[in-house]
Short mmCIF file of C-alpha atoms and ligand atoms in Angstrom, two decimals:
data_model
loop_
_atom_site.label_atom_id
_atom_site.label_comp_id
_atom_site.label_asym_id
_atom_site.label_seq_id
_atom_site.Cartn_x
_atom_site.Cartn_y
_atom_site.Cartn_z
CA UNK K 14 41.95 -18.15 10.05
CA UNK K 15 40.66 -19.13 6.60
CA UNK K 16 38.95 -22.53 6.65
CA UNK K 17 40.35 -25.01 4.09
CA UNK K 18 38.01 -26.06 1.28
CA UNK K 19 38.14 -28.06 -1.96
CA UNK K 20 39.09 -24.94 -3.85
CA UNK K 21 39.84 -24.75 -7.57
CA UNK K 22 42.96 -22.73 -8.34
CA UNK K 23 44.21 -20.97 -11.46
CA UNK K 24 47.73 -21.96 -12.56
CA UNK K 25 49.95 -18.87 -12.67
CA UNK K 26 53.30 -18.78 -14.51
CA UNK K 27 55.60 -16.10 -13.12
CA UNK K 28 58.56 -14.68 -15.06
CA UNK K 29 60.85 -16.91 -12.97
CA UNK K 30 58.84 -20.01 -13.82
CA UNK K 31 58.58 -19.07 -17.51
CA UNK K 32 62.38 -18.89 -17.61
CA UNK K 33 62.57 -22.37 -16.03
CA UNK K 34 59.97 -23.72 -18.46
CA UNK K 35 61.89 -22.37 -21.48
CA UNK K 36 65.09 -24.06 -20.25
CA UNK K 37 63.30 -27.30 -19.42
CA UNK K 38 61.78 -27.50 -22.92
CA UNK K 39 64.76 -25.96 -24.75
CA UNK K 40 64.38 -22.62 -26.51
CA UNK K 41 64.56 -23.98 -30.08
CA UNK K 42 62.04 -26.73 -29.32
CA UNK K 43 59.74 -24.17 -27.71
CA UNK K 44 60.02 -21.74 -30.66
CA UNK K 45 59.23 -24.58 -33.08
CA UNK K 46 56.36 -25.75 -30.88
CA UNK K 47 54.80 -22.27 -30.67
CA UNK K 48 55.24 -21.84 -34.45
CA UNK K 49 53.46 -25.15 -34.97
CA UNK K 50 50.53 -24.02 -32.80
CA UNK K 51 50.33 -20.66 -34.61
CA UNK K 52 50.35 -22.37 -37.99
CA UNK K 53 47.63 -24.81 -36.89
CA UNK K 54 45.50 -21.92 -35.60
CA UNK K 55 46.09 -19.77 -38.73
CA UNK K 56 44.90 -22.72 -40.83
CA UNK K 57 41.55 -22.59 -38.99
CA UNK K 58 41.45 -18.77 -39.12
CA UNK K 59 37.72 -18.64 -39.77
CA UNK K 60 36.85 -20.35 -36.49
CA UNK K 61 38.17 -17.38 -34.44
CA UNK K 62 36.49 -14.22 -33.16
CA UNK K 63 38.66 -11.41 -34.52
CA UNK K 64 38.91 -7.68 -33.87
CA UNK K 65 41.72 -5.12 -34.03
CA UNK K 66 43.31 -4.81 -30.61
CA UNK K 67 41.95 -2.17 -28.25
CA UNK K 68 44.65 0.48 -27.94
CA UNK K 69 45.00 3.30 -25.44
CA UNK K 70 47.55 5.75 -26.79
CA UNK K 71 49.49 8.26 -24.74
CA UNK K 72 52.30 10.69 -25.46
CA UNK K 73 55.06 8.13 -24.82
CA UNK K 74 53.47 4.82 -25.69
CA UNK K 75 50.49 2.56 -25.94
CA UNK K 76 48.67 0.02 -23.76
CA UNK K 77 46.72 -2.63 -25.63
CA UNK K 78 44.27 -5.46 -24.98
CA UNK K 79 44.26 -8.33 -27.47
CA UNK K 80 41.30 -10.73 -27.17
CA UNK K 81 40.21 -13.70 -29.27
CA UNK K 82 38.25 -16.95 -28.95
CA UNK K 83 37.81 -20.16 -30.93
CA UNK K 84 34.51 -20.96 -29.25
CA UNK K 85 36.11 -23.36 -26.75
CA UNK K 86 38.87 -21.22 -25.28
CA UNK K 87 39.04 -17.47 -24.81
CA UNK K 88 42.35 -15.63 -24.48
CA UNK K 89 43.60 -12.10 -24.06
CA UNK K 90 46.91 -10.35 -23.64
CA UNK K 91 47.66 -7.04 -21.95
CA UNK K 92 50.71 -5.48 -23.60
CA UNK K 93 52.41 -2.10 -23.67
CA UNK K 94 54.84 -0.43 -26.07
CA UNK K 95 56.90 2.45 -24.64
CA UNK K 96 60.09 3.11 -26.67
CA UNK K 97 61.36 5.59 -24.04
CA UNK K 98 61.30 2.91 -21.30
CA UNK K 99 64.62 1.40 -22.32
CA UNK K 100 66.51 4.61 -21.46
CA UNK K 101 64.90 4.48 -17.99
CA UNK K 102 66.03 0.88 -17.43
CA UNK K 103 62.56 -0.54 -18.15
CA UNK K 104 61.30 -2.92 -20.85
CA UNK K 105 59.85 -1.33 -24.01
CA UNK K 106 57.32 -4.18 -24.12
CA UNK K 107 55.82 -6.00 -21.09
CA UNK K 108 52.84 -8.29 -21.09
CA UNK K 109 50.69 -10.82 -19.29
CA UNK K 110 47.84 -12.96 -20.55
CA UNK K 111 44.97 -15.20 -19.64
CA UNK K 112 43.26 -18.24 -21.11
CA UNK K 113 39.70 -19.12 -20.08
CA UNK K 114 37.10 -21.84 -20.63
CA UNK K 115 34.32 -20.51 -22.88
CA UNK K 116 31.93 -23.08 -21.45
CA UNK K 117 31.82 -21.57 -17.95
CA UNK K 118 34.00 -18.47 -18.29
CA UNK K 119 36.46 -19.64 -15.63
CA UNK K 120 40.14 -18.74 -16.12
CA UNK K 121 42.40 -21.72 -16.88
CA UNK K 122 45.79 -20.02 -16.97
CA UNK K 123 47.33 -16.67 -16.04
CA UNK K 124 50.88 -16.08 -17.20
CA UNK K 125 53.60 -13.55 -17.70
CA UNK K 126 53.86 -12.79 -21.42
CA UNK K 127 56.90 -10.55 -21.74
CA UNK K 128 59.14 -13.52 -22.49
CA UNK K 129 56.28 -15.34 -24.18
CA UNK K 130 55.67 -12.36 -26.51
CA UNK K 131 59.33 -12.35 -27.55
CA UNK K 132 59.09 -16.09 -28.25
CA UNK K 133 55.82 -15.89 -30.18
CA UNK K 134 56.93 -12.81 -32.17
CA UNK K 135 60.11 -14.62 -33.18
CA UNK K 136 58.18 -17.80 -33.98
CA UNK K 137 55.81 -15.74 -36.14
CA UNK K 138 58.67 -14.01 -38.03
CA UNK K 139 60.31 -17.36 -38.70
CA UNK K 140 57.02 -18.90 -39.77
CA UNK K 141 56.44 -16.03 -42.22
CA UNK K 142 59.97 -16.48 -43.56
CA UNK K 143 59.44 -20.25 -43.87
CA UNK K 144 56.55 -19.52 -46.25
CA UNK K 145 57.93 -16.44 -48.02
CA UNK K 146 61.75 -16.26 -47.95
CA UNK K 147 63.81 -17.45 -50.93
CA UNK K 148 64.62 -21.18 -50.83
CA UNK K 149 67.90 -21.94 -49.06
CA UNK K 150 68.01 -18.56 -47.26
CA UNK K 151 70.93 -18.60 -44.84
CA UNK K 152 71.83 -14.98 -44.13
CA UNK K 153 69.65 -13.01 -41.71
CA UNK K 154 70.20 -9.30 -41.01
CA UNK K 155 68.66 -7.95 -37.80
CA UNK K 156 68.40 -4.19 -37.45
CA UNK K 157 67.54 -3.21 -33.88
CA UNK K 158 69.34 -5.42 -31.36
CA UNK K 159 67.15 -4.85 -28.30
CA UNK K 160 64.98 -7.23 -26.29
CA UNK K 161 63.46 -9.10 -29.27
CA UNK K 162 66.68 -9.57 -31.25
CA UNK K 163 68.19 -12.84 -29.99
CA UNK K 164 64.81 -14.59 -30.08
CA UNK K 165 64.44 -13.57 -33.74
CA UNK K 166 67.91 -14.91 -34.60
CA UNK K 167 67.38 -18.26 -32.85
CA UNK K 168 63.89 -18.78 -34.31
CA UNK K 169 65.09 -18.03 -37.84
CA UNK K 170 67.82 -20.63 -37.53
CA UNK K 171 65.46 -23.18 -35.94
CA UNK K 172 62.69 -22.88 -38.54
CA UNK K 173 64.42 -21.68 -41.70
CA UNK K 174 68.07 -22.67 -41.25
CA UNK K 175 69.42 -19.10 -41.46
CA UNK K 176 72.66 -19.56 -39.54
CA UNK K 177 74.54 -16.40 -40.60
CA UNK K 178 73.40 -13.38 -38.59
CA UNK K 179 74.36 -9.78 -39.34
CA UNK K 180 73.55 -7.37 -36.52
CA UNK K 181 73.15 -3.60 -36.48
CA UNK K 182 71.81 -1.12 -33.92
CA UNK K 183 72.32 2.65 -33.60
CA UNK K 184 73.57 1.82 -30.12
CA UNK K 185 76.73 -0.33 -30.43
CA UNK K 186 76.19 -1.56 -26.85
CA UNK K 187 72.98 -3.30 -28.00
CA UNK K 188 74.84 -5.07 -30.82
CA UNK K 189 77.62 -6.09 -28.38
CA UNK K 190 74.96 -7.51 -26.01
CA UNK K 191 73.35 -9.53 -28.83
CA UNK K 192 76.77 -10.80 -30.03
CA UNK K 193 77.53 -11.94 -26.46
CA UNK K 194 74.17 -13.68 -25.99
CA UNK K 195 74.25 -15.43 -29.37
CA UNK K 196 77.84 -16.65 -29.17
CA UNK K 197 78.18 -20.43 -28.87
CA UNK K 198 74.80 -21.16 -30.43
CA UNK K 199 76.05 -22.38 -33.79
CA UNK K 200 75.49 -19.05 -35.53
CA UNK K 201 78.03 -17.20 -37.65
CA UNK K 202 77.78 -13.66 -36.24
CA UNK K 203 78.83 -10.33 -37.77
CA UNK K 204 78.53 -7.00 -35.95
CA UNK K 205 77.87 -4.22 -38.46
CA UNK K 206 78.26 -0.47 -38.19
CA UNK K 207 75.41 0.54 -40.49
CA UNK K 208 72.10 -0.78 -41.77
CA UNK K 209 73.64 -0.79 -45.25
CA UNK K 210 76.46 -3.08 -44.13
CA UNK K 211 74.03 -5.36 -42.27
CA UNK K 212 71.76 -6.00 -45.26
CA UNK K 213 74.69 -6.73 -47.60
CA UNK K 214 74.12 -10.26 -48.96
CA UNK K 215 71.17 -10.87 -46.64
CA UNK K 216 68.34 -13.17 -47.78
CA UNK K 217 66.14 -12.16 -44.85
CA UNK K 218 66.06 -8.77 -43.11
CA UNK K 219 64.29 -8.24 -39.79
CA UNK K 220 63.75 -4.67 -38.64
CA UNK K 221 63.08 -4.64 -34.93
CA UNK K 222 63.65 -1.08 -33.73
CA UNK K 223 61.66 1.03 -31.29
CA UNK K 224 60.95 4.68 -31.98
CA UNK K 225 57.62 6.48 -31.80
CA UNK K 226 57.86 8.10 -35.22
CA UNK K 227 57.77 7.45 -38.97
CA UNK K 228 61.38 6.22 -39.04
CA UNK K 229 63.33 5.09 -42.09
CA UNK K 230 65.39 2.14 -40.93
CA UNK K 231 65.61 0.82 -44.48
CA UNK K 232 65.72 3.01 -47.57
CA UNK K 233 64.67 1.78 -50.99
CA UNK K 234 68.22 1.51 -52.39
CA UNK K 235 69.15 -1.03 -49.66
CA UNK K 236 66.53 -3.55 -50.75
CA UNK K 237 67.54 -5.77 -53.65
CA UNK K 238 65.33 -8.25 -55.54
CA UNK K 239 64.54 -11.61 -53.96
CA UNK K 240 64.85 -10.52 -50.35
CA UNK K 241 62.34 -11.26 -47.57
CA UNK K 242 61.69 -8.56 -44.95
CA UNK K 243 60.07 -8.98 -41.54
CA UNK K 244 59.10 -5.47 -40.40
CA UNK K 245 58.50 -6.12 -36.70
CA UNK K 246 59.05 -2.75 -35.03
CA UNK K 247 56.40 -0.65 -36.80
CA UNK K 248 53.31 -1.65 -34.85
CA UNK K 249 51.47 1.50 -33.89
CA UNK K 250 49.87 4.53 -35.61
CA UNK K 251 52.69 6.97 -36.40
CA UNK K 252 55.39 4.31 -35.81
CA UNK K 253 56.89 2.73 -38.94
CA UNK K 254 60.33 1.56 -40.10
CA UNK K 255 60.37 1.27 -43.89
CA UNK K 256 60.47 3.89 -46.61
CA UNK K 257 57.19 3.94 -48.54
CA UNK K 258 59.00 3.14 -51.82
CA UNK K 259 59.99 -0.28 -50.43
CA UNK K 260 56.33 -1.03 -49.77
CA UNK K 261 55.41 -0.04 -53.33
CA UNK K 262 57.89 -2.64 -54.72
CA UNK K 263 56.96 -5.45 -52.31
CA UNK K 264 54.40 -8.24 -52.13
CA UNK K 265 52.92 -7.45 -48.73
CA UNK K 266 51.66 -10.10 -46.29
CA UNK K 267 49.77 -9.24 -43.12
CA UNK K 268 48.07 -10.85 -40.15
CA UNK K 269 44.62 -9.22 -39.77
CA UNK K 270 44.14 -6.37 -42.31
CA UNK K 271 41.79 -4.18 -40.21
CA UNK K 272 44.49 -4.02 -37.51
CA UNK K 273 47.52 -3.78 -39.81
CA UNK K 274 45.97 -0.93 -41.83
CA UNK K 275 45.95 1.10 -38.59
CA UNK K 276 49.24 -0.05 -37.07
CA UNK K 277 51.55 -1.53 -39.68
CA UNK K 278 53.90 -0.22 -42.35
CA UNK K 279 50.90 -0.11 -44.69
CA UNK K 280 49.42 2.82 -42.76
CA UNK K 281 51.64 4.77 -45.20
CA UNK K 282 49.66 3.41 -48.20
CA UNK K 283 46.18 3.93 -49.58
CA UNK K 284 43.51 2.03 -47.68
CA UNK K 285 42.84 -0.21 -50.71
CA UNK K 286 46.48 -1.09 -51.48
CA UNK K 287 46.48 -4.87 -52.09
CA UNK K 288 47.83 -7.09 -49.33
CA UNK K 289 47.67 -10.85 -48.77
CA UNK K 290 46.56 -12.40 -45.50
CA UNK K 291 49.26 -14.76 -44.28
CA UNK K 292 46.77 -17.36 -43.06
CA UNK K 293 45.66 -17.89 -46.67
CA UNK K 294 49.24 -18.72 -47.67
CA UNK K 295 49.55 -21.16 -44.75
CA UNK K 296 46.21 -22.75 -45.67
CA UNK K 297 47.39 -23.21 -49.28
CA UNK K 298 44.65 -20.90 -50.61
CA UNK K 299 47.03 -18.40 -52.22
CA UNK K 300 50.69 -18.47 -53.23
CA UNK K 301 53.35 -16.71 -51.16
CA UNK K 302 56.52 -15.80 -53.06
CA UNK K 303 55.80 -15.72 -56.80
CA UNK K 304 59.32 -15.50 -58.22
CA UNK K 305 62.97 -15.47 -57.25
CA UNK K 306 63.04 -11.69 -57.72
CA UNK K 307 59.92 -11.02 -55.68
CA UNK K 308 60.47 -8.82 -52.60
CA UNK K 309 58.25 -10.30 -49.89
CA UNK K 310 57.37 -8.22 -46.85
CA UNK K 311 55.73 -9.52 -43.69
CA UNK K 312 54.25 -6.37 -42.12
CA UNK K 313 54.20 -7.80 -38.58
CA UNK K 314 52.19 -6.02 -35.89
CA UNK K 315 51.35 -8.97 -33.64
CA UNK K 316 47.84 -10.41 -33.60
CA UNK K 317 45.73 -11.91 -30.81
CA UNK K 318 45.59 -15.41 -32.36
CA UNK K 319 49.41 -15.69 -32.05
CA UNK K 320 49.13 -15.02 -28.31
CA UNK K 321 46.23 -17.46 -28.05
CA UNK K 322 48.40 -20.14 -29.70
CA UNK K 323 51.29 -19.37 -27.34
CA UNK K 324 48.97 -19.51 -24.30
CA UNK K 325 47.62 -22.86 -25.46
CA UNK K 326 51.16 -24.16 -25.93
CA UNK K 327 52.19 -23.12 -22.41
CA UNK K 328 49.07 -24.60 -20.83
CA UNK K 329 49.67 -27.95 -22.52
CA UNK K 330 53.37 -28.04 -21.53
CA UNK K 331 52.74 -27.05 -17.89
CA UNK K 332 50.95 -30.25 -16.97
CA UNK K 333 53.11 -32.40 -14.75
CA UNK K 334 55.74 -29.71 -14.22
CA UNK K 335 56.45 -27.66 -11.10
CA UNK K 336 56.66 -24.42 -13.11
CA UNK K 337 53.52 -22.71 -11.83
CA UNK K 338 51.84 -21.51 -8.67
CA UNK K 339 48.21 -21.94 -7.74
CA UNK K 340 46.34 -18.63 -7.63
CA UNK K 341 43.29 -18.17 -5.46
CA UNK K 342 41.20 -16.33 -8.09
CA UNK K 343 37.95 -18.29 -8.03
CA UNK K 344 35.30 -17.67 -5.40
CA UNK K 345 33.78 -20.96 -4.20
CA UNK K 346 30.89 -20.45 -1.78
CA UNK K 347 29.25 -23.70 -0.61
CA UNK K 348 26.05 -22.44 -2.24
CA UNK K 349 26.87 -20.46 -5.44
CA UNK K 350 24.28 -17.84 -4.43
CA UNK K 351 25.73 -17.43 -0.96
CA UNK K 352 28.72 -15.27 -1.89
CA UNK K 353 28.10 -13.12 1.16
CA UNK K 354 28.09 -16.18 3.42
CA UNK K 355 31.50 -17.18 2.03
CA UNK K 356 32.91 -14.04 3.66
CA UNK K 357 32.48 -15.73 7.05
CA UNK K 358 35.36 -18.10 6.24
CA UNK K 359 37.69 -15.14 6.70
CA UNK K 360 35.98 -13.93 9.88
CA UNK K 361 38.67 -13.07 12.43
CA UNK K 362 38.52 -15.59 15.28
CA UNK K 363 38.12 -13.68 18.56
CA UNK K 364 40.11 -15.06 21.44
CA UNK K 365 37.90 -16.00 24.38
CA UNK K 366 37.68 -13.37 27.11
CA UNK K 367 40.09 -14.04 29.93
P1 NAD I 19 63.96 -2.44 -27.41
O1 NAD I 19 63.70 -1.06 -26.97
O2 NAD I 19 64.47 -3.43 -26.41
O3 NAD I 19 65.00 -2.44 -28.63
C1 NAD I 19 64.89 -1.59 -29.73
C2 NAD I 19 66.29 -1.36 -30.30
O4 NAD I 19 66.17 -0.59 -31.49
C3 NAD I 19 67.21 -0.58 -29.36
O5 NAD I 19 68.39 -1.31 -29.10
C4 NAD I 19 67.50 0.72 -30.14
O6 NAD I 19 68.80 1.22 -29.91
C5 NAD I 19 67.31 0.25 -31.57
N1 NAD I 19 67.05 1.32 -32.54
C6 NAD I 19 66.22 2.39 -32.41
N2 NAD I 19 66.26 3.15 -33.55
C7 NAD I 19 67.12 2.53 -34.40
C8 NAD I 19 67.58 2.81 -35.71
N3 NAD I 19 67.17 3.90 -36.36
N4 NAD I 19 68.45 1.95 -36.29
C9 NAD I 19 68.89 0.84 -35.62
N5 NAD I 19 68.50 0.53 -34.37
C10 NAD I 19 67.63 1.36 -33.76
O7 NAD I 19 62.59 -2.97 -28.05
P2 NAD I 19 62.15 -4.47 -28.36
O8 NAD I 19 61.41 -5.05 -27.22
O9 NAD I 19 63.29 -5.21 -28.96
O10 NAD I 19 61.06 -4.19 -29.49
C11 NAD I 19 61.45 -3.72 -30.76
C12 NAD I 19 60.23 -3.25 -31.52
O11 NAD I 19 59.41 -4.36 -31.85
C13 NAD I 19 59.34 -2.28 -30.73
O12 NAD I 19 58.97 -1.23 -31.59
C14 NAD I 19 58.15 -3.12 -30.33
O13 NAD I 19 56.98 -2.35 -30.19
C15 NAD I 19 58.06 -4.07 -31.51
N6 NAD I 19 57.40 -5.34 -31.25
C16 NAD I 19 56.60 -5.83 -32.23
C17 NAD I 19 55.99 -7.05 -32.07
C18 NAD I 19 55.16 -7.63 -33.17
O14 NAD I 19 54.47 -8.62 -32.96
N7 NAD I 19 55.22 -7.08 -34.35
C19 NAD I 19 56.16 -7.76 -30.88
C20 NAD I 19 57.02 -7.25 -29.90
C21 NAD I 19 57.64 -6.04 -30.11
#
């Protein structure tokens, strides 16, 4: 028997509990709340430790670790990207993450981050569009209607007011799934049969496809002046979505250049091609869109600070809710040096000899 003690536990949010938390808060409120945290953290960009994520590439995908710290809290996410998974009935992207106290190094929160990544990626796209899209943008084309799609549509409506959604995927079943899930949410939905049809009249285009190659989801002739593009799916070396000519005509905004140069659409460009860091736009240090005809491109790859912001949001909202379990992750010997002695608490109790 294990003797009871005054143990400290680490709150753990399972997938089941994350789903309950999202419903309890409301998905639009949560997307706006995460976007608010990201914006607040991007405005204090210089107070963070930053490095490109640590990627382990394999033939079919990538596994990545994404750490950062603001000096008070430390966070990391484990995330994969395996485009072939979907055909095997698995998620392309799965993740979990941890937040810790820098002061003593103890973990404060462990959580699933598959759902949380979809929420924070959508919040980030919408935040970028809020700063860069043409004023009054209402029509949002989403190319690639997989796991991320509905989150992107809902976030764009919540933050930007884009309530007309045009959907296209090479697999019509994916578009049908997204149409089903988004029905009844106050969006005007159109299922399209080509990327060309989807981008017709769109103010904002989100590409969110998964393929481990230099793909061309959008060709140059499909991109008219004044449009804002969120290129979400190209997030790995050798994995891009846009034709290079689109990049050459666009004002390009990125998260953390040393990471985006390796992973983003801009891996197709010279290493010194000018880009703007999105945090500088949010902090009011540099303008975003410069004219009505400007093509703005957010070359999204996903950066550790966005996950840190999402982890902080979840930790704050968990207090007082039942949506977590207590994980026994922290050793607590009576004397901190007597770790070995702590083992005795789990000593099997021998029954007395008969
Ligand atoms: P998913 O596998 O669930 O969906 C991808 C969809 O793209 C599928 O429905 C597929 O049929 C479609 N598709 C593939 N090629 C296409 C093409 N040529 N034209 C139209 N549709 C096409 O993947 P997901 O979880 O939705 O993720 C989408 C992409 O976003 C992945 O590449 C993932 O790595 C990336 N991602 C990026 C971030 C970020 O922060 N930038 C975060 C999460 C995911």
